[in-house]
Coordinates of N, CA and C in Angstrom, one line a residue:
M1 N -0.4 -20.5 -19.8 CA 0.5 -19.6 -20.3 C 1.2 -18.9 -19.1
V2 N 2.5 -18.6 -19.3 CA 3.2 -17.8 -18.2 C 4.1 -16.8 -19.0
A3 N 4.6 -15.8 -18.2 CA 5.4 -14.8 -18.8 C 6.3 -14.2 -17.7
G4 N 7.3 -13.5 -18.2 CA 8.3 -12.8 -17.3 C 7.8 -11.5 -16.8
Y5 N 8.6 -10.7 -16.3 CA 8.3 -9.5 -15.6 C 8.1 -8.2 -16.5
C6 N 8.1 -8.4 -17.8 CA 8.2 -7.2 -18.7 C 6.8 -6.6 -19.0
Y7 N 5.7 -7.3 -18.6 CA 4.3 -6.8 -19.0 C 3.7 -6.1 -17.8
D8 N 3.1 -4.9 -18.1 CA 2.5 -4.1 -17.0 C 1.2 -4.8 -16.5
W9 N 0.8 -4.4 -15.3 CA -0.4 -4.9 -14.6 C -1.5 -3.8 -14.8
D10 N -1.9 -3.7 -16.1 CA -2.8 -2.6 -16.4 C -4.2 -2.9 -15.8
V11 N -4.7 -4.2 -15.8 CA -6.0 -4.5 -15.3 C -6.1 -4.2 -13.8
K12 N -5.1 -4.7 -13.1 CA -5.0 -4.5 -11.6 C -5.0 -3.1 -11.3
N13 N -4.3 -2.2 -12.0 CA -4.2 -0.8 -11.8 C -5.2 0.1 -12.5
H14 N -6.2 -0.6 -13.0 CA -7.3 0.1 -13.7 C -6.9 1.0 -14.8
R15 N -6.0 0.5 -15.6 CA -5.5 1.3 -16.7 C -5.9 0.7 -18.1
G16 N -6.6 -0.4 -18.0 CA -7.0 -1.1 -19.3 C -7.7 -2.4 -19.0
E17 N -8.2 -3.0 -20.1 CA -8.9 -4.3 -20.0 C -7.9 -5.5 -20.2
Y18 N -6.7 -5.3 -20.7 CA -5.8 -6.3 -20.9 C -4.4 -5.9 -20.4
D19 N -3.5 -6.8 -20.1 CA -2.1 -6.6 -19.7 C -1.2 -6.8 -20.8
I20 N -1.3 -7.8 -21.6 CA -0.3 -8.2 -22.5 C -0.9 -8.1 -24.0
Y21 N -0.3 -7.4 -24.8 CA -0.7 -7.2 -26.2 C 0.5 -7.7 -27.1
L22 N 0.2 -8.6 -28.0 CA 1.3 -9.1 -28.9 C 0.8 -9.0 -30.3
E23 N 1.7 -9.3 -31.3 CA 1.2 -9.2 -32.7 C 0.1 -10.1 -33.0
N24 N -0.5 -9.8 -34.1 CA -1.7 -10.5 -34.7 C -2.9 -10.5 -33.8
G25 N -2.9 -9.4 -32.9 CA -4.2 -9.1 -32.2 C -4.3 -9.9 -30.8
F26 N -3.3 -10.7 -30.5 CA -3.2 -11.5 -29.2 C -3.3 -10.6 -28.1
K27 N -4.1 -10.8 -27.1 CA -4.2 -10.0 -25.9 C -4.6 -10.9 -24.7
A28 N -4.1 -10.7 -23.5 CA -4.3 -11.5 -22.4 C -4.2 -10.7 -21.1
R29 N -4.7 -11.2 -20.0 CA -4.7 -10.6 -18.7 C -3.8 -11.5 -17.9
W30 N -3.2 -10.8 -16.9 CA -2.5 -11.6 -15.8 C -3.5 -12.4 -15.1
N31 N -3.1 -13.5 -14.4 CA -4.0 -14.3 -13.7 C -4.7 -13.5 -12.6
L32 N -5.8 -14.0 -12.2 CA -6.7 -13.3 -11.2 C -5.9 -13.2 -9.9
E33 N -6.1 -12.0 -9.3 CA -5.5 -11.7 -8.0 C -6.1 -12.6 -7.0
N34 N -5.3 -13.2 -6.1 CA -5.7 -14.0 -5.0 C -6.4 -15.3 -5.4
D35 N -6.3 -15.8 -6.6 CA -6.9 -16.9 -7.1 C -5.9 -18.1 -6.8
K36 N -6.1 -18.8 -5.7 CA -5.3 -19.9 -5.2 C -5.3 -21.1 -6.1
I37 N -6.3 -21.2 -6.9 CA -6.5 -22.4 -7.8 C -6.3 -22.0 -9.3
W38 N -5.6 -21.0 -9.5 CA -5.5 -20.5 -10.9 C -5.1 -21.6 -11.9
V39 N -4.2 -22.5 -11.5 CA -3.7 -23.5 -12.5 C -4.8 -24.5 -12.9
I40 N -5.8 -24.7 -12.0 CA -6.8 -25.6 -12.4 C -8.2 -25.0 -12.5
N41 N -8.3 -23.7 -12.5 CA -9.6 -22.9 -12.6 C -9.9 -22.7 -14.1
P42 N -11.0 -23.3 -14.5 CA -11.4 -23.3 -15.9 C -11.6 -21.8 -16.4
S43 N -12.0 -20.9 -15.5 CA -12.1 -19.6 -16.0 C -10.9 -18.8 -16.2
S44 N -9.8 -19.4 -15.9 CA -8.5 -18.7 -16.0 C -7.6 -19.3 -17.1
F45 N -8.3 -20.0 -18.0 CA -7.6 -20.7 -19.1 C -6.9 -19.7 -20.0
E46 N -7.4 -18.6 -20.3 CA -6.8 -17.6 -21.1 C -6.0 -16.6 -20.4
E47 N -5.8 -16.7 -19.0 CA -4.9 -15.8 -18.3 C -3.5 -16.3 -18.3
V48 N -2.6 -15.3 -18.0 CA -1.2 -15.6 -18.0 C -0.7 -15.5 -16.5
G49 N 0.0 -16.6 -16.1 CA 0.6 -16.6 -14.9 C 2.0 -16.1 -14.9
C50 N 2.5 -15.8 -13.7 CA 3.9 -15.2 -13.6 C 4.7 -16.3 -12.8
I51 N 6.0 -16.1 -12.6 CA 6.8 -17.0 -11.9 C 6.4 -17.4 -10.5
H52 N 5.8 -16.4 -9.8 CA 5.2 -16.6 -8.5 C 4.1 -17.6 -8.5
T53 N 3.3 -17.5 -9.6 CA 2.1 -18.4 -9.7 C 2.5 -19.8 -10.1
A54 N 3.5 -19.9 -11.0 CA 3.9 -21.2 -11.6 C 5.1 -21.9 -10.9
Q55 N 5.9 -21.2 -10.1 CA 7.1 -21.8 -9.5 C 6.6 -23.0 -8.6
G56 N 7.3 -24.1 -8.8 CA 7.0 -25.3 -8.0 C 5.9 -26.1 -8.5
L57 N 5.2 -25.7 -9.6 CA 4.1 -26.5 -10.2 C 4.7 -27.1 -11.5
E58 N 4.1 -28.2 -11.9 CA 4.4 -28.8 -13.2 C 3.1 -28.9 -14.0
F59 N 3.2 -28.7 -15.3 CA 2.1 -28.8 -16.1 C 2.4 -29.8 -17.2
N60 N 1.4 -30.4 -17.8 CA 1.6 -31.3 -19.0 C 2.3 -30.4 -20.1
Y61 N 1.6 -29.3 -20.4 CA 2.2 -28.4 -21.5 C 2.1 -27.0 -20.9
I62 N 3.1 -26.2 -21.3 CA 3.1 -24.8 -20.9 C 3.5 -23.9 -22.1
G63 N 2.9 -22.7 -22.1 CA 3.3 -21.8 -23.1 C 4.0 -20.6 -22.4
V64 N 5.1 -20.2 -22.9 CA 6.0 -19.2 -22.3 C 6.0 -18.0 -23.2
L65 N 5.7 -16.9 -22.7 CA 5.8 -15.6 -23.5 C 7.2 -15.0 -23.0
I66 N 8.0 -14.8 -24.0 CA 9.3 -14.2 -23.7 C 9.2 -12.8 -24.3
G67 N 9.2 -11.8 -23.3 CA 9.1 -10.4 -23.7 C 10.4 -9.8 -24.1
K68 N 10.3 -8.4 -24.2 CA 11.5 -7.7 -24.7 C 12.6 -7.5 -23.7
D69 N 12.5 -8.2 -22.5 CA 13.6 -8.1 -21.6 C 14.7 -9.2 -22.0
L70 N 14.4 -10.1 -22.9 CA 15.4 -11.1 -23.4 C 15.3 -11.1 -24.8
R71 N 16.5 -10.9 -25.5 CA 16.6 -10.9 -26.9 C 17.9 -11.4 -27.4
Y72 N 18.1 -11.6 -28.7 CA 19.3 -12.1 -29.2 C 19.9 -11.2 -30.2
D73 N 21.2 -10.9 -30.0 CA 22.0 -10.0 -30.9 C 22.7 -10.9 -31.9
E74 N 22.2 -10.8 -33.2 CA 22.8 -11.7 -34.2 C 24.2 -11.3 -34.5
V75 N 24.6 -10.0 -34.4 CA 25.9 -9.6 -34.8 C 26.9 -10.1 -33.7
K76 N 26.6 -10.0 -32.4 CA 27.5 -10.4 -31.4 C 27.3 -11.9 -31.0
N77 N 26.3 -12.5 -31.6 CA 25.9 -13.9 -31.3 C 25.8 -14.0 -29.8
E78 N 24.9 -13.2 -29.2 CA 24.8 -13.2 -27.8 C 23.4 -12.9 -27.4
I79 N 23.0 -13.6 -26.2 CA 21.7 -13.4 -25.6 C 21.9 -12.1 -24.8
I80 N 20.9 -11.2 -24.9 CA 21.0 -9.9 -24.3 C 19.8 -9.8 -23.4
T81 N 20.0 -9.3 -22.1 CA 19.0 -9.0 -21.2 C 18.9 -7.5 -21.0
D82 N 17.7 -7.0 -20.8 CA 17.4 -5.6 -20.7 C 16.5 -5.3 -19.5
K83 N 17.1 -5.0 -18.4 CA 16.3 -4.7 -17.2 C 15.4 -3.4 -17.4
N84 N 15.7 -2.6 -18.3 CA 14.8 -1.4 -18.6 C 13.4 -1.9 -19.2
Q85 N 13.4 -3.1 -19.7 CA 12.1 -3.6 -20.3 C 11.2 -4.2 -19.2
I86 N 11.7 -4.3 -18.0 CA 10.9 -4.9 -16.9 C 9.7 -3.9 -16.5
S87 N 8.6 -4.3 -16.3 CA 7.4 -3.5 -16.0 C 7.7 -2.5 -14.8
K88 N 7.3 -1.3 -14.9 CA 7.4 -0.4 -13.9 C 6.5 -0.8 -12.7
D89 N 5.5 -1.6 -13.0 CA 4.6 -2.1 -12.0 C 5.1 -3.2 -11.1
D90 N 6.3 -3.9 -11.6 CA 6.9 -5.0 -10.9 C 7.5 -4.4 -9.6
K91 N 7.0 -4.9 -8.5 CA 7.5 -4.5 -7.2 C 8.1 -5.7 -6.4
S92 N 8.2 -6.9 -7.1 CA 8.6 -8.0 -6.3 C 10.0 -8.6 -6.8
S93 N 10.3 -8.4 -8.0 CA 11.6 -9.1 -8.5 C 12.8 -8.4 -8.1
G94 N 12.8 -7.0 -8.0 CA 14.0 -6.2 -7.7 C 14.9 -6.1 -8.9
I95 N 14.5 -6.5 -10.1 CA 15.3 -6.5 -11.3 C 15.6 -5.0 -11.7
R96 N 14.6 -4.2 -11.7 CA 14.8 -2.8 -12.2 C 15.8 -2.0 -11.3
S97 N 15.9 -2.4 -10.0 CA 16.8 -1.6 -9.1 C 18.1 -2.2 -8.9
C98 N 18.3 -3.4 -9.3 CA 19.6 -4.0 -9.0 C 20.7 -3.7 -10.1
G99 N 21.9 -4.1 -9.9 CA 22.9 -3.9 -10.9 C 22.7 -4.8 -12.1
E100 N 23.5 -4.5 -13.2 CA 23.3 -5.2 -14.5 C 23.6 -6.7 -14.4
V101 N 24.7 -7.1 -13.6 CA 25.1 -8.5 -13.5 C 24.0 -9.3 -12.9
L102 N 23.4 -8.8 -11.8 CA 22.3 -9.5 -11.0 C 21.1 -9.5 -11.8
A103 N 20.8 -8.4 -12.5 CA 19.6 -8.3 -13.4 C 19.6 -9.3 -14.4
K104 N 20.8 -9.5 -15.1 CA 21.0 -10.5 -16.1 C 20.7 -11.9 -15.6
Q105 N 21.2 -12.2 -14.4 CA 21.0 -13.5 -13.8 C 19.5 -13.7 -13.4
L106 N 18.8 -12.7 -12.9 CA 17.5 -12.8 -12.5 C 16.5 -13.0 -13.7
I107 N 16.7 -12.2 -14.7 CA 16.0 -12.4 -16.0 C 16.1 -13.8 -16.6
K108 N 17.4 -14.2 -16.7 CA 17.6 -15.6 -17.2 C 17.0 -16.7 -16.3
N109 N 17.1 -16.5 -15.0 CA 16.6 -17.5 -14.1 C 15.1 -17.6 -14.1
T110 N 14.4 -16.4 -14.3 CA 13.0 -16.3 -14.4 C 12.6 -17.2 -15.6
Y111 N 13.2 -17.0 -16.8 CA 12.7 -17.7 -17.9 C 13.1 -19.2 -17.8
K112 N 14.3 -19.5 -17.2 CA 14.6 -20.9 -17.0 C 13.6 -21.6 -16.2
T113 N 13.1 -20.9 -15.2 CA 12.0 -21.5 -14.3 C 10.8 -21.7 -15.1
L114 N 10.4 -20.7 -15.8 CA 9.1 -20.8 -16.6 C 9.2 -21.9 -17.7
L115 N 10.4 -22.0 -18.4 CA 10.6 -22.9 -19.5 C 10.6 -24.3 -19.0
T116 N 10.8 -24.6 -17.8 CA 11.0 -26.0 -17.3 C 9.8 -26.5 -16.5
R117 N 8.7 -25.8 -16.7 CA 7.4 -26.2 -16.0 C 6.6 -27.2 -16.8
G118 N 6.8 -27.3 -18.1 CA 6.0 -28.3 -18.9 C 6.7 -29.6 -18.9
Q119 N 5.9 -30.7 -18.5 CA 6.5 -32.0 -18.4 C 6.5 -32.8 -19.8
K120 N 5.5 -32.5 -20.6 CA 5.4 -33.1 -21.9 C 5.8 -32.2 -23.0
G121 N 5.7 -30.9 -22.8 CA 6.1 -30.0 -23.9 C 6.0 -28.5 -23.4
C122 N 6.6 -27.7 -24.2 CA 6.7 -26.3 -24.0 C 6.6 -25.5 -25.3
F123 N 5.6 -24.6 -25.3 CA 5.4 -23.7 -26.5 C 6.0 -22.4 -26.1
I124 N 6.9 -21.8 -27.0 CA 7.5 -20.6 -26.7 C 7.2 -19.5 -27.7
Y125 N 6.8 -18.3 -27.2 CA 6.6 -17.2 -28.1 C 7.6 -16.1 -27.7
C126 N 8.4 -15.7 -28.6 CA 9.4 -14.6 -28.3 C 9.0 -13.3 -29.1
E127 N 9.0 -12.3 -28.4 CA 8.6 -11.0 -29.0 C 9.8 -10.6 -30.0
D128 N 11.0 -11.0 -29.6 CA 12.2 -10.7 -30.4 C 12.4 -11.9 -31.4
K129 N 12.2 -11.6 -32.7 CA 12.2 -12.6 -33.7 C 13.6 -13.2 -33.9
A130 N 14.7 -12.4 -33.6 CA 16.0 -13.0 -33.6 C 16.2 -14.0 -32.6
L131 N 15.7 -13.7 -31.4 CA 15.6 -14.8 -30.3 C 14.9 -16.0 -30.7
S132 N 13.7 -15.8 -31.3 CA 12.9 -17.0 -31.8 C 13.7 -17.9 -32.8
N133 N 14.3 -17.2 -33.7 CA 15.2 -17.9 -34.7 C 16.3 -18.7 -34.1
Y134 N 17.0 -18.0 -33.1 CA 18.1 -18.5 -32.3 C 17.7 -19.8 -31.6
I135 N 16.6 -19.7 -30.9 CA 16.0 -20.9 -30.1 C 15.7 -22.0 -31.1
K136 N 15.1 -21.7 -32.2 CA 14.8 -22.8 -33.2 C 16.1 -23.4 -33.7
K137 N 17.1 -22.6 -34.0 CA 18.3 -23.1 -34.4 C 19.0 -24.0 -33.4
M138 N 19.0 -23.6 -32.1 CA 19.6 -24.4 -31.1 C 18.8 -25.7 -30.8
L139 N 17.5 -25.7 -31.1 CA 16.7 -26.9 -30.9 C 16.7 -27.7 -32.2
K140 N 17.3 -27.1 -33.3 CA 17.4 -27.7 -34.6 C 16.0 -27.8 -35.2
L141 N 15.2 -26.8 -35.1 CA 13.9 -26.8 -35.6 C 13.8 -26.0 -36.9
N142 N 14.9 -25.5 -37.4 CA 14.9 -24.8 -38.7 C 15.2 -25.7 -39.8

């Protein structure tokens, strides 16, 4: 599993046991710090990697968690990016501090990279249900 920049690093910063909480009780931690073999480490199976962990790697299958920084506006028929949803713990992407145009590009590029890591398949979870429905429609899964 991989995710964008919108989830806090609570475990690393000693603020909690998990970093990512989703509906239906799903919870997960970011990948282990300094774990150079995260992708093949059996103990990291339930951890979530970021773009820095996954970039340049290919997996048979990948699961991508799309957070609140990317959503779909049904009225405008438009994909919306929201740099204000980027974690305050994020110190590497520069998304929170850049202009809106660049932030939009960086958020979309992050997900594009994550969504293209699976060679045989990609499972997508969207926090925004409208985005989930839009993706299904575009993939003709409805």
